[in-house]
């Protein structure tokens, strides 16, 4: 008479699933890195990413760049290990590759911001005082409309505030004749011919502009005039095509 098996002696059959561990590793890698990037982005948003001190901003950016570079190196190595596996989930692998690209993009963006702050704090001999740093244009949803951002900086001697006005003109052609249009006539966000500014390190002027029909833009001219003890003028012209080509 055979003995009956006790419940504790029952055997559990485990099915071997090739590639399961690799797939799980890939997925964990993706979500870990995405969570890290999202957490950092949230922190910047909550902090405004506009610090009162350029020195503090510079230190924070250096720390974040180094951290992202470390994450990037680790992600690259894990991706190489995953690609060597025979049974790897293609979707998980694609997600890992996309995460690598996101890290590369984020590092480049942070490096650009870091360079911006370093230029403010340690300028060259030929670029000090009030500066027209940059102008960016991004096509808006409406036809012929663009979101714009103008950045003014005070380079080197930024222990005290600098104030004044900045005028922006769009130069182009209409009916084969040259025409100069003030920014206030193109944007509902700008009320005056000269936009007032006051800052220690830098200031953004943002809004949306809409081009009139049959007007062909060629250049954007920016003239900033500082007043008071730091009286000075900075002027810069940007090629429209260079600003809009992407």
PDB file of N, CA and C in Angstrom, residues 29 33 36-37 62-84 96-97 99-107 111:
ATOM      1  N   UNK A  29      15.585  49.030 -15.916  1.00  0.00           N
ATOM      2  CA  UNK A  29      16.531  50.061 -16.309  1.00  0.00           C
ATOM      3  C   UNK A  29      15.807  51.270 -16.870  1.00  0.00           C
ATOM      4  N   UNK A  33      15.689  55.065 -15.001  1.00  0.00           N
ATOM      5  CA  UNK A  33      16.263  56.254 -15.609  1.00  0.00           C
ATOM      6  C   UNK A  33      15.202  57.309 -15.908  1.00  0.00           C
ATOM      7  N   UNK A  36      14.330  59.036 -12.776  1.00  0.00           N
ATOM      8  CA  UNK A  36      15.383  59.966 -12.370  1.00  0.00           C
ATOM      9  C   UNK A  36      15.281  61.274 -13.133  1.00  0.00           C
ATOM     10  N   UNK A  37      15.065  61.157 -14.464  1.00  0.00           N
ATOM     11  CA  UNK A  37      14.932  62.369 -15.281  1.00  0.00           C
ATOM     12  C   UNK A  37      13.679  63.149 -14.896  1.00  0.00           C
ATOM     13  N   UNK A  62      26.563  72.159 -12.362  1.00  0.00           N
ATOM     14  CA  UNK A  62      27.744  71.303 -12.425  1.00  0.00           C
ATOM     15  C   UNK A  62      27.477  69.962 -11.754  1.00  0.00           C
ATOM     16  N   UNK A  63      26.785  70.008 -10.587  1.00  0.00           N
ATOM     17  CA  UNK A  63      26.465  68.779  -9.864  1.00  0.00           C
ATOM     18  C   UNK A  63      25.522  67.898 -10.663  1.00  0.00           C
ATOM     19  N   UNK A  64      24.500  68.513 -11.290  1.00  0.00           N
ATOM     20  CA  UNK A  64      23.518  67.737 -12.042  1.00  0.00           C
ATOM     21  C   UNK A  64      24.123  67.150 -13.316  1.00  0.00           C
ATOM     22  N   UNK A  65      25.015  67.914 -13.972  1.00  0.00           N
ATOM     23  CA  UNK A  65      25.675  67.403 -15.171  1.00  0.00           C
ATOM     24  C   UNK A  65      26.500  66.168 -14.830  1.00  0.00           C
ATOM     25  N   UNK A  66      27.257  66.239 -13.724  1.00  0.00           N
ATOM     26  CA  UNK A  66      28.084  65.102 -13.333  1.00  0.00           C
ATOM     27  C   UNK A  66      27.226  63.888 -12.988  1.00  0.00           C
ATOM     28  N   UNK A  67      26.104  64.114 -12.311  1.00  0.00           N
ATOM     29  CA  UNK A  67      25.205  63.010 -11.947  1.00  0.00           C
ATOM     30  C   UNK A  67      24.618  62.359 -13.195  1.00  0.00           C
ATOM     31  N   UNK A  68      24.189  63.181 -14.154  1.00  0.00           N
ATOM     32  CA  UNK A  68      23.607  62.633 -15.373  1.00  0.00           C
ATOM     33  C   UNK A  68      24.648  61.889 -16.209  1.00  0.00           C
ATOM     34  N   UNK A  69      25.867  62.389 -16.195  1.00  0.00           N
ATOM     35  CA  UNK A  69      26.921  61.683 -16.918  1.00  0.00           C
ATOM     36  C   UNK A  69      27.176  60.306 -16.311  1.00  0.00           C
ATOM     37  N   UNK A  70      27.137  60.224 -14.977  1.00  0.00           N
ATOM     38  CA  UNK A  70      27.309  58.936 -14.308  1.00  0.00           C
ATOM     39  C   UNK A  70      26.176  57.986 -14.679  1.00  0.00           C
ATOM     40  N   UNK A  71      24.924  58.506 -14.627  1.00  0.00           N
ATOM     41  CA  UNK A  71      23.774  57.680 -15.011  1.00  0.00           C
ATOM     42  C   UNK A  71      23.891  57.226 -16.464  1.00  0.00           C
ATOM     43  N   UNK A  72      24.393  58.128 -17.302  1.00  0.00           N
ATOM     44  CA  UNK A  72      24.535  57.811 -18.723  1.00  0.00           C
ATOM     45  C   UNK A  72      25.535  56.676 -18.935  1.00  0.00           C
ATOM     46  N   UNK A  73      26.678  56.756 -18.252  1.00  0.00           N
ATOM     47  CA  UNK A  73      27.692  55.707 -18.392  1.00  0.00           C
ATOM     48  C   UNK A  73      27.150  54.357 -17.928  1.00  0.00           C
ATOM     49  N   UNK A  74      26.432  54.374 -16.808  1.00  0.00           N
ATOM     50  CA  UNK A  74      25.864  53.120 -16.297  1.00  0.00           C
ATOM     51  C   UNK A  74      24.809  52.565 -17.252  1.00  0.00           C
ATOM     52  N   UNK A  75      23.992  53.461 -17.801  1.00  0.00           N
ATOM     53  CA  UNK A  75      22.940  53.025 -18.722  1.00  0.00           C
ATOM     54  C   UNK A  75      23.538  52.449 -20.003  1.00  0.00           C
ATOM     55  N   UNK A  76      24.600  53.084 -20.498  1.00  0.00           N
ATOM     56  CA  UNK A  76      25.255  52.576 -21.701  1.00  0.00           C
ATOM     57  C   UNK A  76      25.820  51.170 -21.481  1.00  0.00           C
ATOM     58  N   UNK A  77      26.445  50.965 -20.315  1.00  0.00           N
ATOM     59  CA  UNK A  77      27.022  49.656 -20.036  1.00  0.00           C
ATOM     60  C   UNK A  77      25.941  48.590 -19.920  1.00  0.00           C
ATOM     61  N   UNK A  78      24.830  48.922 -19.245  1.00  0.00           N
ATOM     62  CA  UNK A  78      23.744  47.960 -19.103  1.00  0.00           C
ATOM     63  C   UNK A  78      23.092  47.668 -20.456  1.00  0.00           C
ATOM     64  N   UNK A  79      23.021  48.709 -21.294  1.00  0.00           N
ATOM     65  CA  UNK A  79      22.444  48.509 -22.619  1.00  0.00           C
ATOM     66  C   UNK A  79      23.314  47.551 -23.438  1.00  0.00           C
ATOM     67  N   UNK A  80      24.632  47.728 -23.342  1.00  0.00           N
ATOM     68  CA  UNK A  80      25.545  46.819 -24.043  1.00  0.00           C
ATOM     69  C   UNK A  80      25.349  45.384 -23.558  1.00  0.00           C
ATOM     70  N   UNK A  81      25.205  45.227 -22.242  1.00  0.00           N
ATOM     71  CA  UNK A  81      24.998  43.885 -21.681  1.00  0.00           C
ATOM     72  C   UNK A  81      23.692  43.274 -22.174  1.00  0.00           C
ATOM     73  N   UNK A  82      22.652  44.117 -22.260  1.00  0.00           N
ATOM     74  CA  UNK A  82      21.351  43.622 -22.710  1.00  0.00           C
ATOM     75  C   UNK A  82      21.389  43.215 -24.181  1.00  0.00           C
ATOM     76  N   UNK A  83      22.109  44.009 -24.999  1.00  0.00           N
ATOM     77  CA  UNK A  83      22.156  43.706 -26.426  1.00  0.00           C
ATOM     78  C   UNK A  83      22.894  42.401 -26.708  1.00  0.00           C
ATOM     79  N   UNK A  84      23.731  41.992 -25.764  1.00  0.00           N
ATOM     80  CA  UNK A  84      24.465  40.748 -25.955  1.00  0.00           C
ATOM     81  C   UNK A  84      23.604  39.519 -25.663  1.00  0.00           C
ATOM     82  N   UNK A  96      15.104  51.184 -23.694  1.00  0.00           N
ATOM     83  CA  UNK A  96      16.414  51.464 -23.112  1.00  0.00           C
ATOM     84  C   UNK A  96      17.210  52.396 -24.021  1.00  0.00           C
ATOM     85  N   UNK A  97      17.138  52.150 -25.335  1.00  0.00           N
ATOM     86  CA  UNK A  97      17.852  53.017 -26.280  1.00  0.00           C
ATOM     87  C   UNK A  97      17.307  54.439 -26.253  1.00  0.00           C
ATOM     88  N   UNK A  99      15.911  55.906 -23.733  1.00  0.00           N
ATOM     89  CA  UNK A  99      16.346  56.521 -22.493  1.00  0.00           C
ATOM     90  C   UNK A  99      17.764  57.069 -22.629  1.00  0.00           C
ATOM     91  N   UNK A 100      18.617  56.324 -23.343  1.00  0.00           N
ATOM     92  CA  UNK A 100      19.980  56.785 -23.582  1.00  0.00           C
ATOM     93  C   UNK A 100      19.963  58.107 -24.352  1.00  0.00           C
ATOM     94  N   UNK A 101      19.112  58.192 -25.381  1.00  0.00           N
ATOM     95  CA  UNK A 101      19.008  59.411 -26.176  1.00  0.00           C
ATOM     96  C   UNK A 101      18.508  60.570 -25.316  1.00  0.00           C
ATOM     97  N   UNK A 102      17.520  60.302 -24.454  1.00  0.00           N
ATOM     98  CA  UNK A 102      16.994  61.343 -23.564  1.00  0.00           C
ATOM     99  C   UNK A 102      18.079  61.866 -22.628  1.00  0.00           C
ATOM    100  N   UNK A 103      18.902  60.955 -22.124  1.00  0.00           N
ATOM    101  CA  UNK A 103      19.994  61.373 -21.245  1.00  0.00           C
ATOM    102  C   UNK A 103      20.999  62.232 -21.997  1.00  0.00           C
ATOM    103  N   UNK A 104      21.331  61.846 -23.222  1.00  0.00           N
ATOM    104  CA  UNK A 104      22.265  62.627 -24.020  1.00  0.00           C
ATOM    105  C   UNK A 104      21.729  64.034 -24.271  1.00  0.00           C
ATOM    106  N   UNK A 105      20.414  64.126 -24.581  1.00  0.00           N
ATOM    107  CA  UNK A 105      19.791  65.421 -24.835  1.00  0.00           C
ATOM    108  C   UNK A 105      19.800  66.288 -23.584  1.00  0.00           C
ATOM    109  N   UNK A 106      19.490  65.666 -22.440  1.00  0.00           N
ATOM    110  CA  UNK A 106      19.437  66.413 -21.181  1.00  0.00           C
ATOM    111  C   UNK A 106      20.818  66.920 -20.781  1.00  0.00           C
ATOM    112  N   UNK A 107      21.845  66.088 -20.984  1.00  0.00           N
ATOM    113  CA  UNK A 107      23.209  66.490 -20.659  1.00  0.00           C
ATOM    114  C   UNK A 107      23.623  67.681 -21.525  1.00  0.00           C
ATOM    115  N   UNK A 111      24.625  71.307 -20.159  1.00  0.00           N
ATOM    116  CA  UNK A 111      25.933  71.838 -20.491  1.00  0.00           C
ATOM    117  C   UNK A 111      25.815  73.235 -21.091  1.00  0.00           C
TER     118      UNK A 111
END
